[in-house]
CSV table of C-alpha atoms and ligand atoms in Angstrom, one decimal:
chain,number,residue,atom,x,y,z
A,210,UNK,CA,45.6,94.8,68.6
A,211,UNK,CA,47.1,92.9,71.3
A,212,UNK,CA,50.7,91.7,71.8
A,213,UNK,CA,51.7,88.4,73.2
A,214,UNK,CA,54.5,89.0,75.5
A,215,UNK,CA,57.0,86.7,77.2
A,216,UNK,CA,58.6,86.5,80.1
A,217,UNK,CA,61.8,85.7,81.1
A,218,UNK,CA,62.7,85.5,84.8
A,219,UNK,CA,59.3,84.9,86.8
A,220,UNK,CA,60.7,85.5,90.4
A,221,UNK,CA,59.3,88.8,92.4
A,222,UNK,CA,59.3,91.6,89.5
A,223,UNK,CA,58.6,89.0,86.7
A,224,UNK,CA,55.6,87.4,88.6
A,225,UNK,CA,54.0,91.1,89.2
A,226,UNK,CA,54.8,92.7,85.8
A,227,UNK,CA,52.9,89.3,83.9
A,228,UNK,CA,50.5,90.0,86.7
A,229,UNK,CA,49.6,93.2,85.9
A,230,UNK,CA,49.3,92.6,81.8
A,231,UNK,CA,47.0,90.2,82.4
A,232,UNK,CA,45.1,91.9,84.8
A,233,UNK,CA,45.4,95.2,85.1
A,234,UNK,CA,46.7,97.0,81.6
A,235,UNK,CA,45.2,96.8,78.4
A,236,UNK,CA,46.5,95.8,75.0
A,237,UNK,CA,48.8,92.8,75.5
A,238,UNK,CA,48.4,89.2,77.0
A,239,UNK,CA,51.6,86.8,78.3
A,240,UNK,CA,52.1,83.8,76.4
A,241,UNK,CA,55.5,82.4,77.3
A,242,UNK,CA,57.3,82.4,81.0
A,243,UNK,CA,60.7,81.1,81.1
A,244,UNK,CA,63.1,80.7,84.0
A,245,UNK,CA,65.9,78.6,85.0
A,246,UNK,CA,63.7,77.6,87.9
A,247,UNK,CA,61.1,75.7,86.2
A,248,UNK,CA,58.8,75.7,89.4
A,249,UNK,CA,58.5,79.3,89.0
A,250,UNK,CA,57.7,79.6,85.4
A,251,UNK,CA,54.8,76.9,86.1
A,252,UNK,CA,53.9,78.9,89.5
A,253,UNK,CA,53.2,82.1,87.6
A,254,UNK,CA,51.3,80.0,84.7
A,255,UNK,CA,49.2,78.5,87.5
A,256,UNK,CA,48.7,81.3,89.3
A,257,UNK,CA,48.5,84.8,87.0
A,258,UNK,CA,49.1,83.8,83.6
A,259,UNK,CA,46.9,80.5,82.6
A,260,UNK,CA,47.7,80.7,78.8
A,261,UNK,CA,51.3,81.1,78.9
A,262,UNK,CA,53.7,78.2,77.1
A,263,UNK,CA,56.3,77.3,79.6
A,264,UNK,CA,59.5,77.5,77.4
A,265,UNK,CA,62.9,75.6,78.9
A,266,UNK,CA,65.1,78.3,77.7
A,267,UNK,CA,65.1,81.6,77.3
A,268,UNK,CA,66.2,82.3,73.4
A,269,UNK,CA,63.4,79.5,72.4
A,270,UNK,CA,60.6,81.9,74.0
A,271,UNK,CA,62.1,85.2,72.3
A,272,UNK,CA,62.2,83.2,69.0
A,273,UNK,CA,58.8,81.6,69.2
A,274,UNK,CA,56.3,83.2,66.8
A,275,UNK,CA,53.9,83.4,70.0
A,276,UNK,CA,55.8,85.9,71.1
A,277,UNK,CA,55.6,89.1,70.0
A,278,UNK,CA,57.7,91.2,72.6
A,279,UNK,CA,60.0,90.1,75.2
A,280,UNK,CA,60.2,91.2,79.3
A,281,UNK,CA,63.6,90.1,80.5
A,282,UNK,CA,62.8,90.2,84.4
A,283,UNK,CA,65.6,87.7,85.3
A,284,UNK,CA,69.0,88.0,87.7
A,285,UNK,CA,71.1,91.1,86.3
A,286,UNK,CA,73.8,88.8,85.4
A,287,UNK,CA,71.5,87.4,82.8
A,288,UNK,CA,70.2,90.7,81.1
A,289,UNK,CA,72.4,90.9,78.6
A,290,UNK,CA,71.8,87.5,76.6
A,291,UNK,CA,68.4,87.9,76.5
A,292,UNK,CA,68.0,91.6,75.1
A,293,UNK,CA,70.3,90.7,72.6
A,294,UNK,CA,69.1,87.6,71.7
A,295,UNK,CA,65.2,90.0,71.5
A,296,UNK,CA,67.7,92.7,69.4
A,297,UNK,CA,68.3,90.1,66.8
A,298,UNK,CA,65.0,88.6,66.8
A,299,UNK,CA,63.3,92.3,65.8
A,300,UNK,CA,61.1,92.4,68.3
A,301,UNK,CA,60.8,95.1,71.5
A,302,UNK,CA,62.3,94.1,74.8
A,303,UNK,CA,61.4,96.1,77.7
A,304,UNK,CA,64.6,94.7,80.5
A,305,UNK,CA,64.5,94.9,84.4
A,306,UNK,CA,67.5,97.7,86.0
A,307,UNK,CA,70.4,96.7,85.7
A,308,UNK,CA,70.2,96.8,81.6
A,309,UNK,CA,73.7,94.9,82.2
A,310,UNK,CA,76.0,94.4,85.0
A,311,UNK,CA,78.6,95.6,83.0
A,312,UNK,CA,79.5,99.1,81.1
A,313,UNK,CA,80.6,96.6,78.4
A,314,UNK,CA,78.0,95.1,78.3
A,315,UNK,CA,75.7,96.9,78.2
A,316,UNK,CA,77.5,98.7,75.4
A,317,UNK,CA,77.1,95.3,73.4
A,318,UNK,CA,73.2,96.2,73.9
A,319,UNK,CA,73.7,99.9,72.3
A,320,UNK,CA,76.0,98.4,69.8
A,321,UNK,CA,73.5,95.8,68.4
A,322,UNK,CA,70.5,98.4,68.8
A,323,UNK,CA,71.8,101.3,66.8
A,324,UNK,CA,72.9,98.4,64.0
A,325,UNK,CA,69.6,97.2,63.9
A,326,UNK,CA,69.0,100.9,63.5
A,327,UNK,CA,65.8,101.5,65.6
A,328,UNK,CA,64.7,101.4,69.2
A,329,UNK,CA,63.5,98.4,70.7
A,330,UNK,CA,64.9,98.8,74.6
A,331,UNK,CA,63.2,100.2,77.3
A,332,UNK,CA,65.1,99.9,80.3
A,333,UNK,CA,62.7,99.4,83.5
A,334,UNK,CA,63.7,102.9,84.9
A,335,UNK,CA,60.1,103.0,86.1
A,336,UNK,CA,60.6,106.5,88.7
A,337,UNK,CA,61.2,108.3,85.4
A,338,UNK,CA,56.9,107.2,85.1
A,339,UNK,CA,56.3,108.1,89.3
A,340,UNK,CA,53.3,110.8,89.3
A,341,UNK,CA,55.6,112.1,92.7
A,342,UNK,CA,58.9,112.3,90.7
A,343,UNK,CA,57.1,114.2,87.8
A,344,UNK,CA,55.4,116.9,89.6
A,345,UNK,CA,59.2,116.9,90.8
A,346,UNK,CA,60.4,117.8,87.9
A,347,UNK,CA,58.2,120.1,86.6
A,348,UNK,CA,59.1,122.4,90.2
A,349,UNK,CA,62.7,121.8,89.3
A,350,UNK,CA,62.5,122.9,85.6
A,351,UNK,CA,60.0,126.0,86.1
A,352,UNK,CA,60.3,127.2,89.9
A,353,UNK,CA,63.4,127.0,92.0
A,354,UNK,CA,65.8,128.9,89.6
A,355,UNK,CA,68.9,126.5,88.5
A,356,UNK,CA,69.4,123.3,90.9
A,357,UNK,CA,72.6,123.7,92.9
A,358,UNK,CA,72.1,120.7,95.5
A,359,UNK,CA,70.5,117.6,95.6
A,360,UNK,CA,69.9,115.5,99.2
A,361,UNK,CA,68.6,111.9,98.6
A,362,UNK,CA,68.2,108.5,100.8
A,363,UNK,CA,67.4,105.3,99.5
A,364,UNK,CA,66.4,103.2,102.3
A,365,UNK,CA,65.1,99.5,102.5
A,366,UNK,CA,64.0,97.7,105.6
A,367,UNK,CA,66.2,94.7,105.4
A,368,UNK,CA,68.0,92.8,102.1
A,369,UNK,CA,68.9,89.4,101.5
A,370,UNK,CA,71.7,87.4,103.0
A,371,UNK,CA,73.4,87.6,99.7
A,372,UNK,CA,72.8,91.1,99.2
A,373,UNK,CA,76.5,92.6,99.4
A,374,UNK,CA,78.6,95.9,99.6
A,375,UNK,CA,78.6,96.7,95.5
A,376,UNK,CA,74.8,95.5,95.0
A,377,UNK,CA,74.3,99.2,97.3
A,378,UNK,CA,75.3,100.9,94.0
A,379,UNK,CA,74.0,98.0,90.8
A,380,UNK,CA,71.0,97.1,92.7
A,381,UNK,CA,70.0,99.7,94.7
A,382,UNK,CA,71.1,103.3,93.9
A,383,UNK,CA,71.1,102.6,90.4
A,384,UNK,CA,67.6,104.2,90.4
A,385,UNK,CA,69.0,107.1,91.9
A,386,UNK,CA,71.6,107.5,89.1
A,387,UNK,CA,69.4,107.3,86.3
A,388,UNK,CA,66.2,109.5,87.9
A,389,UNK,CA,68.7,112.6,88.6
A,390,UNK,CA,70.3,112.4,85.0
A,391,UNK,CA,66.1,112.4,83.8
A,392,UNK,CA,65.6,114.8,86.8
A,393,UNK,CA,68.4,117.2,86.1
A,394,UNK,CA,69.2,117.0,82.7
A,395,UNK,CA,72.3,116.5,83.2
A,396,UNK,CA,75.6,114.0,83.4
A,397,UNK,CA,78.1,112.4,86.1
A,398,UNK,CA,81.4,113.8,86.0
A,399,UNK,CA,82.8,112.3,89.4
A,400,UNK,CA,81.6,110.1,92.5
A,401,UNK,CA,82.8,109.4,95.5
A,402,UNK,CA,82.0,107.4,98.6
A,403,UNK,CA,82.0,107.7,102.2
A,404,UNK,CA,81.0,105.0,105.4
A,405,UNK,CA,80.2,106.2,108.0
A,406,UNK,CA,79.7,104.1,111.2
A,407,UNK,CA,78.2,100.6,110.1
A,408,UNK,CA,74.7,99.3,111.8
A,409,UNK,CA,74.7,96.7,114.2
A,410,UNK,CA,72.1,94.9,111.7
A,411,UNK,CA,74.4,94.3,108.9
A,412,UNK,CA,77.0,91.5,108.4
A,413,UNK,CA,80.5,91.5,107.4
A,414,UNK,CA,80.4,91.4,103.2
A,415,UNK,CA,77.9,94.7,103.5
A,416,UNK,CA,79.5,98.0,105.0
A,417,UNK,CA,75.3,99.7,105.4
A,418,UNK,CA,74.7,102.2,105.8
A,419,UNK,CA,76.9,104.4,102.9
A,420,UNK,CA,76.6,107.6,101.5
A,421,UNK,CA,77.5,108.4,97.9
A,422,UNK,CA,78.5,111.8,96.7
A,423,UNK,CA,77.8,112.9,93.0
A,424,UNK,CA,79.1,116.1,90.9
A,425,UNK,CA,77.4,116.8,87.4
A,426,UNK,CA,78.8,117.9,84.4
A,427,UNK,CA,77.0,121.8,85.5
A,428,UNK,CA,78.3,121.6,88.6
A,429,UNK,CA,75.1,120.3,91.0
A,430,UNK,CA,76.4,118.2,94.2
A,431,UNK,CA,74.1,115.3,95.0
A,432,UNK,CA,74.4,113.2,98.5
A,433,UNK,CA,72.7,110.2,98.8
A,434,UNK,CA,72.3,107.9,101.7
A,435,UNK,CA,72.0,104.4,100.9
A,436,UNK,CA,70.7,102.5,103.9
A,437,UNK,CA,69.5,98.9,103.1
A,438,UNK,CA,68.7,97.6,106.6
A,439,UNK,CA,67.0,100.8,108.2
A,440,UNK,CA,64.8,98.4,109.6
A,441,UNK,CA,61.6,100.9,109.4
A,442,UNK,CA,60.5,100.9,106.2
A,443,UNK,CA,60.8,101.2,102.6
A,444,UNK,CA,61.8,105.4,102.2
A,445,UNK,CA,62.7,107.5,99.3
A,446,UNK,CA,63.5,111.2,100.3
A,447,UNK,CA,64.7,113.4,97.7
A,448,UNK,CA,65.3,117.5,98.2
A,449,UNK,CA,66.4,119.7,95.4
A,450,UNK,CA,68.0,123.2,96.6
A,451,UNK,CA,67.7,125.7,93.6
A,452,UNK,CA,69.0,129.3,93.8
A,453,UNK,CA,65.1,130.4,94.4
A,454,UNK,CA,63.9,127.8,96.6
A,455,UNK,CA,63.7,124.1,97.7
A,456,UNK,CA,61.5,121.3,96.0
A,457,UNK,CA,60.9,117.8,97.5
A,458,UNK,CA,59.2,114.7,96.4
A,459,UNK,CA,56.3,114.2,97.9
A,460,UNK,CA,55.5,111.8,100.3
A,461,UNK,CA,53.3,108.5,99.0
A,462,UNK,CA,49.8,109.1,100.0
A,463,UNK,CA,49.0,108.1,103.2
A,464,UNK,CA,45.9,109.0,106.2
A,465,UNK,CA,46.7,110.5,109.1
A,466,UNK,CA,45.6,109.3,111.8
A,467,UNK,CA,45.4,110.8,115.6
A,468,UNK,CA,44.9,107.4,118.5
A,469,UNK,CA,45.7,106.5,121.6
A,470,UNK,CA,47.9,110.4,122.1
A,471,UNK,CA,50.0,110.1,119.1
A,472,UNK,CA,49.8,112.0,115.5
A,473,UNK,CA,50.9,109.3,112.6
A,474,UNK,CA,51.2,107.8,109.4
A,475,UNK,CA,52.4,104.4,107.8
A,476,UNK,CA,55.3,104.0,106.1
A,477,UNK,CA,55.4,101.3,103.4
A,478,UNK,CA,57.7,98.3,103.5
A,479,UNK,CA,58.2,97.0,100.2
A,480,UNK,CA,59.5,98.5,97.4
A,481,UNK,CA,56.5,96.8,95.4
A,482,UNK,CA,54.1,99.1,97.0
A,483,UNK,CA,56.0,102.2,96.7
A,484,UNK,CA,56.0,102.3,92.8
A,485,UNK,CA,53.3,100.3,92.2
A,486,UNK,CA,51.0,103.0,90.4
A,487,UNK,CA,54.9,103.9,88.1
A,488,UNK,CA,55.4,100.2,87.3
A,489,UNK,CA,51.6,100.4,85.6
A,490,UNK,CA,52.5,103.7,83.4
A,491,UNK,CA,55.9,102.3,82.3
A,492,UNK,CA,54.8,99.1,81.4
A,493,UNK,CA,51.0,100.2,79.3
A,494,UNK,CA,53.9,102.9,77.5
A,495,UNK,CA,55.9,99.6,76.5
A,496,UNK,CA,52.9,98.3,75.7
A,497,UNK,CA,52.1,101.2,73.0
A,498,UNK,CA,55.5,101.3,71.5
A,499,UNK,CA,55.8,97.9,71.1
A,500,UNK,CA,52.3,97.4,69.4
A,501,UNK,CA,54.4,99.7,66.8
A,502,UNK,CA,57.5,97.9,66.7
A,503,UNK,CA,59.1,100.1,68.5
A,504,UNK,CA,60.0,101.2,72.3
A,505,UNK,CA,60.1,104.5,74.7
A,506,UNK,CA,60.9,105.4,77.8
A,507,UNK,CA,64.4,104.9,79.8
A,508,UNK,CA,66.8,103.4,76.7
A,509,UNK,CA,69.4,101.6,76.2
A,510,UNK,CA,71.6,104.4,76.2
A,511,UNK,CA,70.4,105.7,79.6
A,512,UNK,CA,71.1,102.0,80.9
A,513,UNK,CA,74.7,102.0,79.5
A,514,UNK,CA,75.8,105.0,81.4
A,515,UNK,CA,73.7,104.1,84.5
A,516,UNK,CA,76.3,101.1,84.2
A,517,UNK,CA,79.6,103.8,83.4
A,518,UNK,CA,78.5,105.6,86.3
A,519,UNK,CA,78.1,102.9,88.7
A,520,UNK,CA,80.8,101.4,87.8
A,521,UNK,CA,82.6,104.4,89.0
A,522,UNK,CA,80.8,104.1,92.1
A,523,UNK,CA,81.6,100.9,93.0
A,524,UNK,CA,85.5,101.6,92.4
A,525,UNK,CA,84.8,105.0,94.6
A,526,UNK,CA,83.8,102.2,97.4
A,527,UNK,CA,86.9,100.6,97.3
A,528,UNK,CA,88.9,103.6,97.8
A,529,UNK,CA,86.7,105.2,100.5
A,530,UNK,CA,87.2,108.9,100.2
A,531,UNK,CA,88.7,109.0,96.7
A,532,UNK,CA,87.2,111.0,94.2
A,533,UNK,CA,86.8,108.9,91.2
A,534,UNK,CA,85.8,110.6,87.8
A,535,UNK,CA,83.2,109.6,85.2
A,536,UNK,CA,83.8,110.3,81.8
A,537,UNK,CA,81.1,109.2,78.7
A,538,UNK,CA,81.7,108.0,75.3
A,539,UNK,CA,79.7,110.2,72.4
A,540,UNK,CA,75.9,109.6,72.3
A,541,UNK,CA,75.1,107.7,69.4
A,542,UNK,CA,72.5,109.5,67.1
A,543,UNK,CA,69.5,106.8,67.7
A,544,UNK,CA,69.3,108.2,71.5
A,545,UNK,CA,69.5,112.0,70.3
B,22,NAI,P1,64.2,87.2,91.9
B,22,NAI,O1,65.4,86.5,92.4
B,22,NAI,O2,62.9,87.2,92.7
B,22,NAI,O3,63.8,86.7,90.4
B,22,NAI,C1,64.8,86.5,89.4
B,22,NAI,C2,64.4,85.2,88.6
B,22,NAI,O4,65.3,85.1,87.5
B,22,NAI,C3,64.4,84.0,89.4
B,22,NAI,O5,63.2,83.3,89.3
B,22,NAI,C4,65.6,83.2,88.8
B,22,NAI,O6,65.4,81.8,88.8
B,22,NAI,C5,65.5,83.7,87.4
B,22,NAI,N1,66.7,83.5,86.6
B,22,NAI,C6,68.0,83.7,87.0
B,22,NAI,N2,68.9,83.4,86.0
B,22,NAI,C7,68.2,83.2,84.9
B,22,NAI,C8,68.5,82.9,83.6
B,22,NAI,N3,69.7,82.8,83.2
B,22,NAI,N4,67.4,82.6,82.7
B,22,NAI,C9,66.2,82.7,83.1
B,22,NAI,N5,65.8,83.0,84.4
B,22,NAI,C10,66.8,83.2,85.3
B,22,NAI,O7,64.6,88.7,91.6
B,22,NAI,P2,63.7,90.0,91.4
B,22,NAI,O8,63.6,90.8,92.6
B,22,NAI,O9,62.5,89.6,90.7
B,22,NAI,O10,64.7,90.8,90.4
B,22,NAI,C11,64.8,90.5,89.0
B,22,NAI,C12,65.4,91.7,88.3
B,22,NAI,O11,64.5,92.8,88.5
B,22,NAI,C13,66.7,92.2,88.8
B,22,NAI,O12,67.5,92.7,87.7
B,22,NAI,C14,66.4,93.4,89.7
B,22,NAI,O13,67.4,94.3,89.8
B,22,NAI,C15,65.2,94.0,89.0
B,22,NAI,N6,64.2,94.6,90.0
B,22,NAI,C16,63.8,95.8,89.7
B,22,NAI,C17,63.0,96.5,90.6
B,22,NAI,C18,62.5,97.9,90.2
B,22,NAI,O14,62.1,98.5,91.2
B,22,NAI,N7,62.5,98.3,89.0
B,22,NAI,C19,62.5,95.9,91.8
B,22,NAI,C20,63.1,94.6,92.0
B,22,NAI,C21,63.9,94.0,91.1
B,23,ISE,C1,65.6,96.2,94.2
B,23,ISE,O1,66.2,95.4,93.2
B,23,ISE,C2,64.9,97.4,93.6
B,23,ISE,O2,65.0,97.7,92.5
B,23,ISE,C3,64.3,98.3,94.6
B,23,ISE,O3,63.6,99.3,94.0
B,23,ISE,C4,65.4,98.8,95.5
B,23,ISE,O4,64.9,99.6,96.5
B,23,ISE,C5,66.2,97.7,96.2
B,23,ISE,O5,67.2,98.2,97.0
B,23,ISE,C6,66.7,96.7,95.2
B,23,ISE,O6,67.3,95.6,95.8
């Protein structure tokens, strides 16, 4: 069987995840693009996905009966309407982070999933689906004794002009929040944040770089660098200190090379490239849940208290130093 999907938002992710349906995973084919920027929608169609309908607005794609299952790749800020408007269609909705840019709303998205009374979010969490972050976690569960500390960076190269101060923690360590909750098994109970001095490559509405410090609910301390203009590359580091050793996420794949007297190897540059293989696996398992009705993967759940939790982040910004606490409502039974 295959299921006609529709996009809505076809900017960067949207354009590469109807890319790859069409082209590289198997079972599904995009029939509807959507975006406020009509240029883009016909861009896509033109250029990755021939067969698509072009739909004006969003909630006319997720209702058309060509459309089978919904990909809601647009701005954050928009999220929310569209997984809903999917949730009361019936049909499985797999949504780009941020699920919402709200805790309430994405708690709207919960809400209206456990009434319909059966999964049908995934939440693109896609390092949960990295083969590096899983060999990760298999260290961390069966060879370093109980994880006590956790040491993490997040860097990118450079971010847009608009790109500002609380987008560090929505847009950017949000991946961080959610993959050591999967990686750890394990909640937020406080977060705090620290600058330290800024980089001459920033601007005044971004304080870069920052580092955000994390306590679990058993205890575990995780630092995390968040450095969006590091100017080098595109760099994930993550070290987990157990009581029997240390296990750290390997490095993407890369030759090394010996010229001209030095020892080296590339760094990638775009984010794009660096999860490439894990946006593949996520998407072909959305793919098979959906052909069922249903979804897997990262849910809505995990997206609403990625939201709780960085919402506690972003007020631990705004009091530099203060240790704000996280505290989560009781998991409904659908996310058990
Ligand atoms: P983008 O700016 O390239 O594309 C967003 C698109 O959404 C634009 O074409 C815009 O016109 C469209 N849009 C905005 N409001 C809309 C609305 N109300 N209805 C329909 N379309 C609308 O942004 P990008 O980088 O593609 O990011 C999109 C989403 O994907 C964001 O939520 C971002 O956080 C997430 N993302 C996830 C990544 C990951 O690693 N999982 C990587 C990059 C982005
Ligand atoms: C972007 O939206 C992503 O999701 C990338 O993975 C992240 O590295 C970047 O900082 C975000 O802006």
């Amino acid at each position: 069987m295959t299921i006609r999907i529709g996009v809505v938002g076809t900017g960067a992710i949207g354009r590469d995840h109807a890319r790859r349906i069409n082209d590289v995973l198997t079972g599904a084919r995009i029939t509807g693009l959507s975006d406020v920027n009509l240029q883009s929608a016909k861009a896509v169609k033109s250029d990755v996905a021939p067969d698509a309908e072009i739909f004006a607005v969003g909630e006319e794609l997720i209702a058309s009966d060509t459309v089978d299952a919904v990909l809601v790749t647009s701005w954050g800020g928009a999220h929310e309407q569209y997984v809903l408007a999917a949730i009361a269609a019936g049909k499985p909705c797999f949504c780009e982070k941020p699920l919402a840019t709200t805790a309430e709303g994405a708690k709207r998205i919960v809400d209206a999933e456990v009434a319909h009374g059966k999964r049908l979010v995934q939440v693109g969490f896609m390092r949960r689906y990295d083969a590096g972050y899983r060999m990760l976690k298999k260290v961390v569960d069966s060879e370093i004794g109980q994880p006590l500390i956790v040491h993490a960076a997040h860097r990118n190269p450079s971010v847009p002009e608009q790109y500002v101060t609380p987008m560090a923690i929505h847009d950017t360590l949000i991946h961080e929040i959610d993959v050591f909750r999967w990686l750890l098994d394990d909640d937020y109970v406080s977060a705090q944040v620290v600058f330290p001095r800024a980089s001459s490559h920033t601007h005044a509405k971004l304080k870069d770089p920052q580092i955000v410090l994390l306590e679990t609910a058993k205890g575990i301390r995780i630092d995390v660098e968040v450095f969006v203009n590091c100017q080098y590359g595109y760099d994930i580091q993550c070290q987990v200190v157990g009581e029997e050793g240390i296990a750290s996420l390997p490095e993407p794949m890369s030759v090394v090379m010996r010229k001209e007297a030095q020892l080296g190897q590339a760094i990638l540059t775009d984010w794009k490239d660096r999860f490439v293989a894990s946006y593949d696996v996520e998407l072909q398992d959305f793919i098979a849940a959906a052909v069922k009705g249903t979804a897997s993967g990262p849910t809505s759940w995990d997206g609403y208290v990625a939201a709780i939790s960085s919402d506690a982040c972003v007020a631990a910004q705004e009091a530099p130093g203060r240790i704000v606490p996280i505290s989560l409502p009781a998991r409904p039974a659908l996310y058990a």
